[in-house]
Coordinates of C-alpha atoms in Angstrom, one line a residue:
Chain A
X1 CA 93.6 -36.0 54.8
X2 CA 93.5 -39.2 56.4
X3 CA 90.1 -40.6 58.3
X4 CA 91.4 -39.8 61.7
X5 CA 92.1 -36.2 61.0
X6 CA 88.5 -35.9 59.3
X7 CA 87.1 -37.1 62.3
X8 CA 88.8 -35.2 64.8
X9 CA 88.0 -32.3 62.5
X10 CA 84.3 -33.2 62.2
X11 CA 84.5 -33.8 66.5
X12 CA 85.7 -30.1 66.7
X13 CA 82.8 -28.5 64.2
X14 CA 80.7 -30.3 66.7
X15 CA 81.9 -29.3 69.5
X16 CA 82.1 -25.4 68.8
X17 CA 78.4 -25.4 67.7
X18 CA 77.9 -26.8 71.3
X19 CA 80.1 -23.8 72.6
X20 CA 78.6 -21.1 70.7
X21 CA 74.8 -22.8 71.7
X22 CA 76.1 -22.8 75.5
X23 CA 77.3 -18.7 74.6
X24 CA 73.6 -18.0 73.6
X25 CA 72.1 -19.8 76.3
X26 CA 74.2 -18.0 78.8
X27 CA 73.1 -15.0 76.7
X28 CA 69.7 -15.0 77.0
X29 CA 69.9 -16.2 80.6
X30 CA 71.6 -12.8 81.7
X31 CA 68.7 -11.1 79.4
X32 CA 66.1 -12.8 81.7
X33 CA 67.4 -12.0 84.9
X34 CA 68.6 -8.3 84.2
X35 CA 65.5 -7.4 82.2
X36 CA 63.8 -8.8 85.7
X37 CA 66.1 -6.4 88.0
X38 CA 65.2 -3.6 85.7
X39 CA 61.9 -3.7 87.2
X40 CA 62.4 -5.1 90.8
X41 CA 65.0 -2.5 91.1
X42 CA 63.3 0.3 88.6
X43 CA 66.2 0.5 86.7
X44 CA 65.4 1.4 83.4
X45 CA 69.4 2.1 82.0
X46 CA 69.3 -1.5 82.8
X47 CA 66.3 -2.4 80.3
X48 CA 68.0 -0.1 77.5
X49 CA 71.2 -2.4 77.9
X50 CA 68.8 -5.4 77.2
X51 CA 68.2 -4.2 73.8
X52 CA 72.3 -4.3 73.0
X53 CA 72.2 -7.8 74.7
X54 CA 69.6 -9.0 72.0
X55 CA 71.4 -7.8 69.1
X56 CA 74.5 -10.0 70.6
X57 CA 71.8 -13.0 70.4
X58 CA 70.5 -12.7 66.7
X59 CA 74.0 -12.7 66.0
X60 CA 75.1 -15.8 67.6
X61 CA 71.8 -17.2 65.9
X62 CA 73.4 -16.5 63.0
X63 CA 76.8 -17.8 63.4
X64 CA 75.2 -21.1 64.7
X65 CA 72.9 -21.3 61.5
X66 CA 76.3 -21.1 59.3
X67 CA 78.4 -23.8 61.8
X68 CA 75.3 -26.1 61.1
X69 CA 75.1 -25.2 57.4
X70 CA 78.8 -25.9 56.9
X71 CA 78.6 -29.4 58.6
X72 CA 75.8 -30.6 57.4
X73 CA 77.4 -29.5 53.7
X74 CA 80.5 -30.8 54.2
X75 CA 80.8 -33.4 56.9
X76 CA 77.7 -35.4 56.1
X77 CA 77.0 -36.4 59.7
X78 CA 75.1 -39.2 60.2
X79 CA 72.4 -40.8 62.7
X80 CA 72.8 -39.2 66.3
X81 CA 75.1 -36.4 65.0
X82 CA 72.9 -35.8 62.5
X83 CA 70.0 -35.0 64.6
X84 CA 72.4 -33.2 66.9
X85 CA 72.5 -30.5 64.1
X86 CA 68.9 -30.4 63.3
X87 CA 68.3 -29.7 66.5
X88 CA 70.4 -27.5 66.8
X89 CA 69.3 -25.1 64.5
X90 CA 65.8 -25.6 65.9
X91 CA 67.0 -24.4 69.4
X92 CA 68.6 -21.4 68.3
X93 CA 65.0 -20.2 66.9
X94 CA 63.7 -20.7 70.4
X95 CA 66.8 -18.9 72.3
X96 CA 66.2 -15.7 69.8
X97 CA 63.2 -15.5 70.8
X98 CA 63.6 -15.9 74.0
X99 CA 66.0 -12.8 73.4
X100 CA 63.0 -11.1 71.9
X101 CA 60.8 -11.6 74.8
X102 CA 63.3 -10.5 76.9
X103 CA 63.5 -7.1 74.8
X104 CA 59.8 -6.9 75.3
X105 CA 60.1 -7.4 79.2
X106 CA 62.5 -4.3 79.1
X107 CA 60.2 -2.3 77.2
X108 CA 57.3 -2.9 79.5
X109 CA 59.9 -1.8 82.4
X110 CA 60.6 1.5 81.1
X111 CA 57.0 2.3 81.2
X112 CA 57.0 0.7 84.4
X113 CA 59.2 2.8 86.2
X114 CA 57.6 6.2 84.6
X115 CA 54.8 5.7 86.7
X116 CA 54.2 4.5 91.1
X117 CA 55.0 0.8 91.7
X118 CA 51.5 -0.5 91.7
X119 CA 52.3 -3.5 93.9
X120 CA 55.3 -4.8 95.0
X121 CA 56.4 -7.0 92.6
X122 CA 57.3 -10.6 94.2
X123 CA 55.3 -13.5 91.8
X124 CA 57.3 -11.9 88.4
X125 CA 60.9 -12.8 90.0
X126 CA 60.0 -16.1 90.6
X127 CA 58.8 -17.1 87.4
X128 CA 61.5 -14.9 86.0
X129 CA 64.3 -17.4 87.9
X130 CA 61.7 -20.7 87.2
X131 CA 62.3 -19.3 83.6
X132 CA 65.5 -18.7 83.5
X133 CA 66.4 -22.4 85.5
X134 CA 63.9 -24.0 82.6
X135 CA 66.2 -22.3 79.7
X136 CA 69.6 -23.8 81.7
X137 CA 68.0 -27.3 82.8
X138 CA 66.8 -27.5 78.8
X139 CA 70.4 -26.6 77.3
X140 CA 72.0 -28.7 79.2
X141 CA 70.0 -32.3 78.6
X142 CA 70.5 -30.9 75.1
X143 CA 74.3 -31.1 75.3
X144 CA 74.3 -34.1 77.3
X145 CA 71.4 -35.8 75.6
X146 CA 69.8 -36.5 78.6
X147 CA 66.6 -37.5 78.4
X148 CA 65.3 -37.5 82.0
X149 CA 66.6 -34.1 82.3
X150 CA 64.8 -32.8 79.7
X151 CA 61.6 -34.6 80.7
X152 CA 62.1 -32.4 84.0
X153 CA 62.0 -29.5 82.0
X154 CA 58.7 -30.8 80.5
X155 CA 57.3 -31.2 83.9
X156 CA 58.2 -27.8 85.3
X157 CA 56.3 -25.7 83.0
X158 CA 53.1 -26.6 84.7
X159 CA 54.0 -24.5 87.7
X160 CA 54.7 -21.7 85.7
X161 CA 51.5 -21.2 83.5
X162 CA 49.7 -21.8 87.0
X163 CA 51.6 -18.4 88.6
X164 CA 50.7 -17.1 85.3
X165 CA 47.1 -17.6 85.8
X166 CA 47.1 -16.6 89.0
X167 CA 48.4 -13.4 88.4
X168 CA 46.3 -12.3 86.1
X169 CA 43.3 -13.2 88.2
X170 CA 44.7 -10.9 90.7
X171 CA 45.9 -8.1 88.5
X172 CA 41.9 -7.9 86.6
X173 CA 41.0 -7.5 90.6
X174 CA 43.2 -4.6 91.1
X175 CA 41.8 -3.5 87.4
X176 CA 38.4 -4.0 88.7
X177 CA 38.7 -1.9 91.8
X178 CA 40.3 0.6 90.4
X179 CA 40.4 1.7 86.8
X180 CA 43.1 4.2 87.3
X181 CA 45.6 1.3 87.5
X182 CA 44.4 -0.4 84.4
X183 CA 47.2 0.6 82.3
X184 CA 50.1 -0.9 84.5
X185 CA 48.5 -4.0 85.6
X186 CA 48.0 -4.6 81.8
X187 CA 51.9 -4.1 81.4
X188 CA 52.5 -6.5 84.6
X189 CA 50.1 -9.2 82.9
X190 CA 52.2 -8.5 79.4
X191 CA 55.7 -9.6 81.6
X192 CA 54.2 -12.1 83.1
X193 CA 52.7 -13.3 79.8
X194 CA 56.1 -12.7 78.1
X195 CA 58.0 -15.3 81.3
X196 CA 55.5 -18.0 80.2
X197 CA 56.2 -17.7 77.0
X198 CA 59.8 -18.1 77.7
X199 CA 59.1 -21.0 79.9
X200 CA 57.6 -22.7 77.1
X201 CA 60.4 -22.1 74.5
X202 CA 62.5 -23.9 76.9
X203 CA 60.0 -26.7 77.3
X204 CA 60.0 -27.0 73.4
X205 CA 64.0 -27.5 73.2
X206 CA 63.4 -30.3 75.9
X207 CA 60.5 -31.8 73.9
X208 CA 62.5 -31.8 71.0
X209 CA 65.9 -33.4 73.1
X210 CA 63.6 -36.3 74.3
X211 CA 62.4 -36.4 70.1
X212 CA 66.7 -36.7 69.1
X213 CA 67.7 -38.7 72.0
X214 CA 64.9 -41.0 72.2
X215 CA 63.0 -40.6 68.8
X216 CA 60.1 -40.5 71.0
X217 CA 57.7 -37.7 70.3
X218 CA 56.7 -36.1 73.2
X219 CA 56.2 -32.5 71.6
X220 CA 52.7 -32.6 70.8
X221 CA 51.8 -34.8 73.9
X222 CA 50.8 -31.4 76.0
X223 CA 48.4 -29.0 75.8
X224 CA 48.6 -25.9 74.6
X225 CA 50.0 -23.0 76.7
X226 CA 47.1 -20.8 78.4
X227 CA 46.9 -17.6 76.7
Chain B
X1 CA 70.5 -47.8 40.7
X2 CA 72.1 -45.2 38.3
X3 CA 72.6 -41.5 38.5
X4 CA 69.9 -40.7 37.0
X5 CA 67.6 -42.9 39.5
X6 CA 69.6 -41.7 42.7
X7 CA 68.7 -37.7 41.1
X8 CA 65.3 -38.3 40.2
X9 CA 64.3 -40.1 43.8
X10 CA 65.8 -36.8 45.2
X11 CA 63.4 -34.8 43.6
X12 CA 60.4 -36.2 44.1
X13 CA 61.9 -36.8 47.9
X14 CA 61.7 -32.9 47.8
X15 CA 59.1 -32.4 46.3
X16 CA 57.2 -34.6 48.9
X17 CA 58.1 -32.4 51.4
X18 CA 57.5 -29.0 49.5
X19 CA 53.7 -30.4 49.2
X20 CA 53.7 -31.8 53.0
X21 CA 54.4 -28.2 53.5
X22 CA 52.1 -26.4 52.0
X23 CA 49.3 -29.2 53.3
X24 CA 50.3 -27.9 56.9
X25 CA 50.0 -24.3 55.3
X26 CA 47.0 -24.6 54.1
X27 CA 45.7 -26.3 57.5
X28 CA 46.8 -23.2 59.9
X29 CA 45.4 -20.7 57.1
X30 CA 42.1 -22.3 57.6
X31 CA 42.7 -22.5 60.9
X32 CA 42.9 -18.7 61.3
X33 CA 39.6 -18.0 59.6
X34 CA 38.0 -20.4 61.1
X35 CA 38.9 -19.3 64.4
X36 CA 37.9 -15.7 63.5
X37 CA 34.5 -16.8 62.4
X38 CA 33.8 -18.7 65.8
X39 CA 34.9 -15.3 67.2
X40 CA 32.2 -13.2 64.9
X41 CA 29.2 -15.8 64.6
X42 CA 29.9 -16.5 68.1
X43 CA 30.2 -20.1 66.9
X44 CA 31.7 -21.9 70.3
X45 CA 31.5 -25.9 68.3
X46 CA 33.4 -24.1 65.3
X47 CA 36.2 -23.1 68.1
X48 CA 36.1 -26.6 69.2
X49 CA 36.8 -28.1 65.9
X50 CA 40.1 -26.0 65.8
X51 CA 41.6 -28.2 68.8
X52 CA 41.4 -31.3 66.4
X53 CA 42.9 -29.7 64.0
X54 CA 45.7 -28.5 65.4
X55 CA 46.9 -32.3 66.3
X56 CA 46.8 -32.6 62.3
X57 CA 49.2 -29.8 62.2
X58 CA 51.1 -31.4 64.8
X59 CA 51.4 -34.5 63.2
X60 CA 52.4 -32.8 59.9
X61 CA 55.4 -31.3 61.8
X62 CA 56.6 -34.5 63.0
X63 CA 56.0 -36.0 59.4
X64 CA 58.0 -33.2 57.6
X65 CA 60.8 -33.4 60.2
X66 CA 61.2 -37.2 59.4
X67 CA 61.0 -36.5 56.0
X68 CA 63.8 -33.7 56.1
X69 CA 66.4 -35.9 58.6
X70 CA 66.2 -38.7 55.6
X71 CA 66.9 -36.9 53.1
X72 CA 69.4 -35.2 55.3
X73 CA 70.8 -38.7 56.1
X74 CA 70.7 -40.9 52.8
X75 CA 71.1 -37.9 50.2
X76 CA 73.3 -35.5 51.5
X77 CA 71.8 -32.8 49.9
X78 CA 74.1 -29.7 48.7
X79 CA 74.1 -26.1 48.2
X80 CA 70.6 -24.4 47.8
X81 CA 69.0 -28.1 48.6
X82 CA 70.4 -27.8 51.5
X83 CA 69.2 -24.8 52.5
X84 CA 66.0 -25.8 51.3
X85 CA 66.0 -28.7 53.4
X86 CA 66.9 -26.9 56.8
X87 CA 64.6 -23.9 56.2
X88 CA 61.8 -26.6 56.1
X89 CA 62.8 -27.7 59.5
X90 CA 62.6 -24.0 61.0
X91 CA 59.5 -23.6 58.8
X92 CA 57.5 -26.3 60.0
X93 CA 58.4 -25.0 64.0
X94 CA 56.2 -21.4 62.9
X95 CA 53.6 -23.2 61.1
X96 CA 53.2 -25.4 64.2
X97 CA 53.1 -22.5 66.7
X98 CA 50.2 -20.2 64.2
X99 CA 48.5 -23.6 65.0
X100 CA 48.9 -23.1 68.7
X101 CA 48.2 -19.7 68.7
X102 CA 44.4 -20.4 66.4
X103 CA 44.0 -22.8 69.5
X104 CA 44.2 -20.0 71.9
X105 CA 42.7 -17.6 69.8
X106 CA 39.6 -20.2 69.8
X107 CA 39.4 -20.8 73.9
X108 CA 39.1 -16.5 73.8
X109 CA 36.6 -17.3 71.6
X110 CA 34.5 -19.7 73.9
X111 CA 35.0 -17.2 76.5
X112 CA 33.7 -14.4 74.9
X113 CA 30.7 -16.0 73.3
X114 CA 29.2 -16.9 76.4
X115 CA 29.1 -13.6 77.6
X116 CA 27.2 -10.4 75.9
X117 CA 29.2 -9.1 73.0
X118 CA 31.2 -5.8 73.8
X119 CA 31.7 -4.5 70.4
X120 CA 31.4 -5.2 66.8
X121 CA 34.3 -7.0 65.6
X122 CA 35.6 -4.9 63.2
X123 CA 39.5 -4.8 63.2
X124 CA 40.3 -8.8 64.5
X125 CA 38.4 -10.0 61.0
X126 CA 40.6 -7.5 59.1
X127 CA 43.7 -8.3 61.1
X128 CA 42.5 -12.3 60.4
X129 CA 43.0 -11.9 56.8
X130 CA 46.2 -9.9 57.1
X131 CA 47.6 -12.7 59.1
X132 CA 46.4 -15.5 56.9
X133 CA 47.6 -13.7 53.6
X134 CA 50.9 -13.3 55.0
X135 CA 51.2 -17.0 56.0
X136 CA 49.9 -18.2 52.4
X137 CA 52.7 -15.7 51.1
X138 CA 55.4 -16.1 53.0
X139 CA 55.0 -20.0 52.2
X140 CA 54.6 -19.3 48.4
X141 CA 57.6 -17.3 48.4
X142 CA 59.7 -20.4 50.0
X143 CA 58.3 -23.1 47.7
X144 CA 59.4 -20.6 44.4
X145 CA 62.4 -19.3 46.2
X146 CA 61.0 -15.7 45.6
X147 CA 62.9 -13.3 47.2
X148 CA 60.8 -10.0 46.1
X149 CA 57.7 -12.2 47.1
X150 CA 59.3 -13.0 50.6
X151 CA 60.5 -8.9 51.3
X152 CA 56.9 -7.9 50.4
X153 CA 55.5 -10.5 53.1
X154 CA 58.2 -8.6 55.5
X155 CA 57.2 -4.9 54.5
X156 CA 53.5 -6.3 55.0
X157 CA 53.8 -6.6 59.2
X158 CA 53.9 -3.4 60.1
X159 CA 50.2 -2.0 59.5
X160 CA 49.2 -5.4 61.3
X161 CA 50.9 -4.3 64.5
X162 CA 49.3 -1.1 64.1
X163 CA 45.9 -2.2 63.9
X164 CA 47.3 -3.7 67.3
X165 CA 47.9 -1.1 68.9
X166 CA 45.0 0.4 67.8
X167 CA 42.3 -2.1 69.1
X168 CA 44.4 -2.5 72.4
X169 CA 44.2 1.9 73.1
X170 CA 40.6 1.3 72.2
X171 CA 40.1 -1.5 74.6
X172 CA 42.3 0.7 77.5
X173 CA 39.7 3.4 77.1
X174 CA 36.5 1.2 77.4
X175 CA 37.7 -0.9 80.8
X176 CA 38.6 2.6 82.2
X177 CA 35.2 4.0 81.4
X178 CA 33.4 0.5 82.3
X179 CA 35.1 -2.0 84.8
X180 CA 32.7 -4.3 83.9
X181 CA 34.1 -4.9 80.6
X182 CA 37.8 -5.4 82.0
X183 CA 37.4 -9.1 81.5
X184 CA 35.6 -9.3 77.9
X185 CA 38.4 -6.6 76.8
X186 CA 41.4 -8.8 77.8
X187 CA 40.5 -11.4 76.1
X188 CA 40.1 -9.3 72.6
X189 CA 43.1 -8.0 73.9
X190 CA 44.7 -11.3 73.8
X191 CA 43.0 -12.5 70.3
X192 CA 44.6 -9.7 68.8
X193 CA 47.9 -10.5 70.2
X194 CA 47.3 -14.0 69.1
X195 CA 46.6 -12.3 65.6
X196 CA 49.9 -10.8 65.7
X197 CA 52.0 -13.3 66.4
X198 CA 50.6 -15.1 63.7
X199 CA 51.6 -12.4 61.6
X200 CA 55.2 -12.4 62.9
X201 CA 55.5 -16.3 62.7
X202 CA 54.6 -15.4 58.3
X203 CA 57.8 -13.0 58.5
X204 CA 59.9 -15.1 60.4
X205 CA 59.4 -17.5 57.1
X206 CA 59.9 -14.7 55.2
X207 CA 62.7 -13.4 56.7
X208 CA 64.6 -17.6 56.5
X209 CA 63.7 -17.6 52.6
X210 CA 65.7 -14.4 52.0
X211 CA 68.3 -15.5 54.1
X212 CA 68.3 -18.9 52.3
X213 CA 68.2 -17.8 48.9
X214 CA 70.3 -14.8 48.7
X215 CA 72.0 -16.0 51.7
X216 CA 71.5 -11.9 52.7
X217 CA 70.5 -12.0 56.3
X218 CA 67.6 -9.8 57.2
X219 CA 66.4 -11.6 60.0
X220 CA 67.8 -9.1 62.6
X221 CA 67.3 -6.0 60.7
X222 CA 64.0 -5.2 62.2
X223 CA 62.9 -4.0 65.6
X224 CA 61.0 -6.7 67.8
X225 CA 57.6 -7.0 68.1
X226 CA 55.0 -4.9 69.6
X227 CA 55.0 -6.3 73.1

């Protein structure tokens, strides 16, 4: 094999773990959004399907693990590449999870949609889409290594743990007035608990973007998420 | 530098980052006790200490990661090295996280301690030592490569979620008899989420050292957590 043909070879390994990370993200971006409509919409066929979804996830986890495996075995990538695939098989811990939370969000719609909407349900979609955009906005600096996008990622988490907050101050109101309605506003804080938390897996891939790109360590600059 | 040289600064290049790792081990272990105790001898400057220490565990991360893209970079490690090597980056993303979660198990705790205390803490404690057990394991089982040791740490997260979902029917029933308490409740509520997702951060180790030393997956073979 001459050094051209390794090359082009090792180009093409590269490439298709950038596909298959592009697959997952697009993955557990459905997840987010249809495990959101299964309770806007009280659809709970919907939430079952997310389950399926998640298994489709784990699996493209694993296929990205073995990609990485194989290159870094056999292509010996160096410098930028190099970090390309570490990072990569950081992200794909965060997008599983993010598959997990998601399975968790379709959970809490099943019981949801058992009982009378409590209230109608208009801060959850909007973190839901702030989440989802943060998940997108964070693959894609990660693919083209931009640094300033990913920064913007950092910077939009904010208004999401404030919605967050404000939520649950609300909800322990309706708790308050009412006991009978403790048991679904507990499920509502759980979702909205679960969107911050996806939120802040895509503010770790950005964090850890800005660490390849740059080898500037912004990941421990923040604090931690409100619980 | 001969063969022998090259082999032998390998070694003790891995075995730099085997002990880094269990130094960050070590720190989130004591980490979860400590944050219990603030909880149970209502010890608010104890919970403060925790926030310092998780910027030690921070700083570990980013000093194992450095350590793992060099050797990844000048040795071009092979086989079950290499597997070491990039379990140890997804390794050091858990650890970091159980830090993060001690943090906001230790705000709870400044919460609760400056209000009357609801119960006796019985199950978060008991659920502490679970937790911490299962990180020391799941950590011991990756340094010796022990698969039985690592399936054990997996088999053992299953009556920690129960004692979950214990505590939070117990805390259901006391904000429903007394809205008072809806506020103090949530946040034990939230501890003993915090408690386990620790837990499931030990099994997500587990789960990676099975994987990398029998490369048998098991990652995906259980249900998601509790929500």
């Amino acid at each position: 094999m001459n050094k051209e043909h390794v090359s082009s070879q090792f180009d093409s390994n590269l490439a298709s773990i950038r596909l298959k990370l592009l697959e997952m993200g697009g993955k557990v971006e459905l997840m987010i959004s249809k495990s959101m409509k299964s309770i806007v919409e009280r659809d709970s066929e919907l939430a079952e399907q997310i389950v399926a979804m998640d298994a489709e996830v784990n699996r493209l986890e694993v296929e990205i693990d073995e990609k990485c495996l194989h290159l870094l075995a056999l292509r010996q990538p160096a410098a930028r590449d190099l970090r390309f695939v570490t990072l990569a098989l950081k992200t794909v811990v965060d997008l599983e999870r993010i598959g997990d939370e998601c399975v968790n969000i379709a959970r809490r719609a099943m019981e949801l949609n058992r009982e009378p909407q409590l209230k109608p349900y208009i801060d959850l979609p909007r973190m839901a889409e702030a989440a989802a955009n943060a998940v997108q906005a964070a693959l894609d600096a990660f693919v083209r290594q931009d640094v300033q996008a990913a920064l913007a990622v950092c910077r939009a988490d904010t208004p999401i743990d404030e919605l967050h907050g404000q939520l649950q101050r609300e909800l322990i109101t309706f708790m308050m007035e009412d006991p009978t309605v403790i048991q679904r506003a507990l499920s509502i804080t759980c979702i909205s608990k679960f969107l911050e938390r996806i939120a802040d897996h895509a503010t770790n891939i950005a964090e850890m973007v800005v660490f390849m790109v740059d080898g500037v360590n912004v990941r421990h600059a923040r604090p931690t998420s409100q619980p």
